[in-house]
Tab-separated table of C-alpha atoms in Angstrom:
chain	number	residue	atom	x	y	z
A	1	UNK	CA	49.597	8.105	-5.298
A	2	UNK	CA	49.506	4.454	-4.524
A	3	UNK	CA	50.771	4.412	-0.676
A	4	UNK	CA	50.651	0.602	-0.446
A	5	UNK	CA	52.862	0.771	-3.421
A	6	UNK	CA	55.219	3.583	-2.075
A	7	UNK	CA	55.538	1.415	1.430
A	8	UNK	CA	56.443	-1.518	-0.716
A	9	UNK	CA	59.427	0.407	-2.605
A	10	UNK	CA	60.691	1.865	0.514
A	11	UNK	CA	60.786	-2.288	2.411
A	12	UNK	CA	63.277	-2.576	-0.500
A	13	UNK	CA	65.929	-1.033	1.112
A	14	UNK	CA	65.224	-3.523	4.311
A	15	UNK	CA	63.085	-4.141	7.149
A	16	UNK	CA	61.289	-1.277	8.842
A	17	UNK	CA	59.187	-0.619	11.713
A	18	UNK	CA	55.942	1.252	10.583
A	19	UNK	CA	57.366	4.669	12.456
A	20	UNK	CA	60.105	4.482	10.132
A	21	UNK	CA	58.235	3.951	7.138
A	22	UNK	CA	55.987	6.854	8.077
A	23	UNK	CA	58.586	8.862	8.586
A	24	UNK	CA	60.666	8.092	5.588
A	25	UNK	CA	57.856	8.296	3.478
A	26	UNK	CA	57.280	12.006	5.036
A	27	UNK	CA	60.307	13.063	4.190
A	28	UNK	CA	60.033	11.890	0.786
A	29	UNK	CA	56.792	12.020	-0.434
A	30	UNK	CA	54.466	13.658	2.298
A	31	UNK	CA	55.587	17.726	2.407
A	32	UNK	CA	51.986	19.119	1.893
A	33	UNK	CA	50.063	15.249	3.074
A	34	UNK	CA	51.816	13.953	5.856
A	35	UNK	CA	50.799	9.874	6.447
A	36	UNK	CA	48.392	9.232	9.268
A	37	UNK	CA	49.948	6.761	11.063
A	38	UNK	CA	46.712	4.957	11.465
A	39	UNK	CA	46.749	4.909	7.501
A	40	UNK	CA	50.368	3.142	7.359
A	41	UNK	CA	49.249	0.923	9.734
A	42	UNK	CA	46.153	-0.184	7.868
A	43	UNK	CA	47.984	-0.029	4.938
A	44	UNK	CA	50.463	-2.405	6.457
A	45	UNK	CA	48.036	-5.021	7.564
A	46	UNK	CA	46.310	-5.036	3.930
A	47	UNK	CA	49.804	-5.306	2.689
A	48	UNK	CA	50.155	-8.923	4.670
A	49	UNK	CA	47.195	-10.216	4.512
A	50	UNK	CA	47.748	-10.005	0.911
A	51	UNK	CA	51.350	-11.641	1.207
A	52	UNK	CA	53.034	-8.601	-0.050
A	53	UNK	CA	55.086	-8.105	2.860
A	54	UNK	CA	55.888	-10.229	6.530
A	55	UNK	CA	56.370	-9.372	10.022
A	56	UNK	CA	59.810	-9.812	10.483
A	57	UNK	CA	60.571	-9.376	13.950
A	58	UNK	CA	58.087	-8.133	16.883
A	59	UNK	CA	60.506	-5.804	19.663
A	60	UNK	CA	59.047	-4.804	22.625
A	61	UNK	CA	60.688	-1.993	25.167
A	62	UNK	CA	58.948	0.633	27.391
A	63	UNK	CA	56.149	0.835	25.225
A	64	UNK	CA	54.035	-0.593	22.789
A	65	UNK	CA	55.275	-3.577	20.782
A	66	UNK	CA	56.947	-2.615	17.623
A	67	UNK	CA	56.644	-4.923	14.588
A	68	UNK	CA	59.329	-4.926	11.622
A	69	UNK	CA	58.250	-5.385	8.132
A	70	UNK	CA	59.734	-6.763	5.485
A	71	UNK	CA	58.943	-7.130	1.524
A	72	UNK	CA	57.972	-10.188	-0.207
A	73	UNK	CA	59.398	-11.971	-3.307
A	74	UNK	CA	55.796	-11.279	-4.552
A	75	UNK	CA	55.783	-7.209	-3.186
A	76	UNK	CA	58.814	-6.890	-4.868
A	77	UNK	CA	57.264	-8.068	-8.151
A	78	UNK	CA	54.213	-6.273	-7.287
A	79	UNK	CA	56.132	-2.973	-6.683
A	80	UNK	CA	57.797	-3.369	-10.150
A	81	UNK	CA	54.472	-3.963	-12.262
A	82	UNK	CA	53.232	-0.823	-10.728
A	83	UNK	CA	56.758	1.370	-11.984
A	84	UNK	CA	56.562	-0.077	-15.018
A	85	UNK	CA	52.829	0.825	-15.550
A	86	UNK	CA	52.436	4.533	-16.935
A	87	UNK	CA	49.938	6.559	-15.064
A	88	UNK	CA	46.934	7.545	-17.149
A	89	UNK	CA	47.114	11.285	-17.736
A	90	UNK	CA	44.191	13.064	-16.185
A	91	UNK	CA	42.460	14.950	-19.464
A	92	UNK	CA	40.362	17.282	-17.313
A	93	UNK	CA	37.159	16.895	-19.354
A	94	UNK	CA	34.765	17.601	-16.346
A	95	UNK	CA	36.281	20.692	-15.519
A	96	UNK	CA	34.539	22.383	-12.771
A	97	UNK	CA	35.586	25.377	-13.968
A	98	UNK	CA	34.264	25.294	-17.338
A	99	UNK	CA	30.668	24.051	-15.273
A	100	UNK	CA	31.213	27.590	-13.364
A	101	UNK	CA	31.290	29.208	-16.638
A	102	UNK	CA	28.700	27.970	-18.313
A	103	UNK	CA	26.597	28.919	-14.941
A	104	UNK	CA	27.890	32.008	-15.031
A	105	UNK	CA	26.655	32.831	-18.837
A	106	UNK	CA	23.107	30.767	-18.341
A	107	UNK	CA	22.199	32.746	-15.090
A	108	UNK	CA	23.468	36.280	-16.275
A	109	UNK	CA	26.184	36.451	-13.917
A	110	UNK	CA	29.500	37.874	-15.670
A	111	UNK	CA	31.618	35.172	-16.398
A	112	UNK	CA	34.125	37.632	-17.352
A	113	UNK	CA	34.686	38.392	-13.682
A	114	UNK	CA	35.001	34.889	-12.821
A	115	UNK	CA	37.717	34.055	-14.844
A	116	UNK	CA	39.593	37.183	-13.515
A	117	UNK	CA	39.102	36.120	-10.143
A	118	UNK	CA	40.302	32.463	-11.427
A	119	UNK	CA	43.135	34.110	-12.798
A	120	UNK	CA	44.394	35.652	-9.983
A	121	UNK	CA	43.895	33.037	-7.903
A	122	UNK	CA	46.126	30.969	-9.847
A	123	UNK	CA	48.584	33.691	-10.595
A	124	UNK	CA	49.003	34.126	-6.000
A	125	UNK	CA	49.391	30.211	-5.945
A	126	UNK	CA	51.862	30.446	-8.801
A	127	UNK	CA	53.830	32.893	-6.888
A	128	UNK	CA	53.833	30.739	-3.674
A	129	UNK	CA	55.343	27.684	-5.873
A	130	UNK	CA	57.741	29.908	-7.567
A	131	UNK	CA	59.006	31.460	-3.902
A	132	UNK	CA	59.216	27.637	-2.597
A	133	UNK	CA	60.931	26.064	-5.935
A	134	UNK	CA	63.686	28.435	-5.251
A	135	UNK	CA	64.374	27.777	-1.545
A	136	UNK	CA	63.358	24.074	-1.658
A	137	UNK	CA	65.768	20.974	-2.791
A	138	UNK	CA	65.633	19.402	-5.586
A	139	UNK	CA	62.873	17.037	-4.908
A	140	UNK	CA	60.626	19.965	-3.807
A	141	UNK	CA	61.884	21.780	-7.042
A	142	UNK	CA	60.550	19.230	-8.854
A	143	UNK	CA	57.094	18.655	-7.582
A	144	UNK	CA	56.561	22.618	-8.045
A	145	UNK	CA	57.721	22.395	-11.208
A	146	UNK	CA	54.775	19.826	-12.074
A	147	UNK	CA	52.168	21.798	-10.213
A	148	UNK	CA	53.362	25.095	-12.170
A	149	UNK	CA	53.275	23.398	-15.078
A	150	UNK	CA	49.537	22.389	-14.643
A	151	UNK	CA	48.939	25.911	-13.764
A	152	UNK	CA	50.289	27.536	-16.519
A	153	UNK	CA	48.036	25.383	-18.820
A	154	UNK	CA	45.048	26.369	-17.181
A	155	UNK	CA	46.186	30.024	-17.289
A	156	UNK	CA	46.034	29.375	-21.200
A	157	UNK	CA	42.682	27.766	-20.951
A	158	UNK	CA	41.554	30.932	-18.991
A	159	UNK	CA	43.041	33.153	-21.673
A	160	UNK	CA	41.347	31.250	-24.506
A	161	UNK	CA	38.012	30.744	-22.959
A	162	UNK	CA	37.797	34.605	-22.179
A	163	UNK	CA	38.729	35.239	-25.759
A	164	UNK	CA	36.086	32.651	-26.220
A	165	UNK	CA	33.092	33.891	-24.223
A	166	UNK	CA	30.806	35.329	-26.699
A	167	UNK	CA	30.845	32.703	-28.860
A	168	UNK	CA	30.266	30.478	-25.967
A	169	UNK	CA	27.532	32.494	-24.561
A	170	UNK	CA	25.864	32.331	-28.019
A	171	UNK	CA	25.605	28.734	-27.599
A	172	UNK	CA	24.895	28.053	-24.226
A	173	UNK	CA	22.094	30.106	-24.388
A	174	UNK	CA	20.704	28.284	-27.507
């Protein structure tokens, strides 16, 4: 996830003070990686130096001073290149599972067992997205949906592979 880009989109809606953004974006985006708030804050001074956003007012009370971003004419346009640009799907091909494998057959260790510990691995993490789909909104719903979705492929991978392995063995060991 771009977070410069995220900031950006959320300084559409108006002004904000970098607590606000962190916490917005939190609420949003951040369930399982809450923002350091040294990170929007770093993030926030790359994001003027490159003239993407603007301090738009400093307030000072009983503590530090606060300063208020706002978006640019050119972060708005920069924010709207990046939603219009599809995200290259991530094909996988150095699996580090399929490297554990291929270990597995090459040193005589039983890659059967492996991918039956992968298996159930994935099968106690698909249960905790399943249990937190249901009581979660629609937003968290959503982004377990995706995860699931990656997991059931590689539940199918596991399946073939094992229906694979002595064939595979055969030619690893060539």
């Amino acid at each position: 996830m771009s977070i410069g880009h995220t900031l950006l989109g959320l300084l559409e809606s108006g002004p904000r003070h970098g607590y606000d953004l962190k916490r917005t974006f939190d609420e949003k985006f951040g369930h399982d990686r809450p923002l350091h708030y040294g990170q929007v804050y770093s993030t926030m001074s790359r994001l003027l130096k490159n003239g993407l956003v603007e301090v738009d007012g400093i307030e000072s009370g009983g503590g530090p001073e606060r300063k208020r971003y706002a978006i640019t004419e050119a972060g708005i346009t920069d924010v709207g290149t990046w939603l219009a640009q599809p995200e290259k799907p991530e094909p996988y091909l150095q699996s580090t599972l399929y490297t554990k494998v291929v270990l597995a057959l090459l040193t005589g260790r039983s890659a059967e067992a492996l991918l039956d510990a992968q298996r159930a691995e994935h099968l106690r993490l698909m249960r905790i997205l399943t249990d937190r789909k249901r009581k979660g909104d629609l937003a968290d719903q959503l982004i377990c949906d995706h995860a699931l979705f990656h997991l059931e492929a590689d539940l199918r991978w596991l399946e073939l592979t094992a229906a694979r392995l002595d064939r595979l063995a055969a030619e690893v060991r060539a």
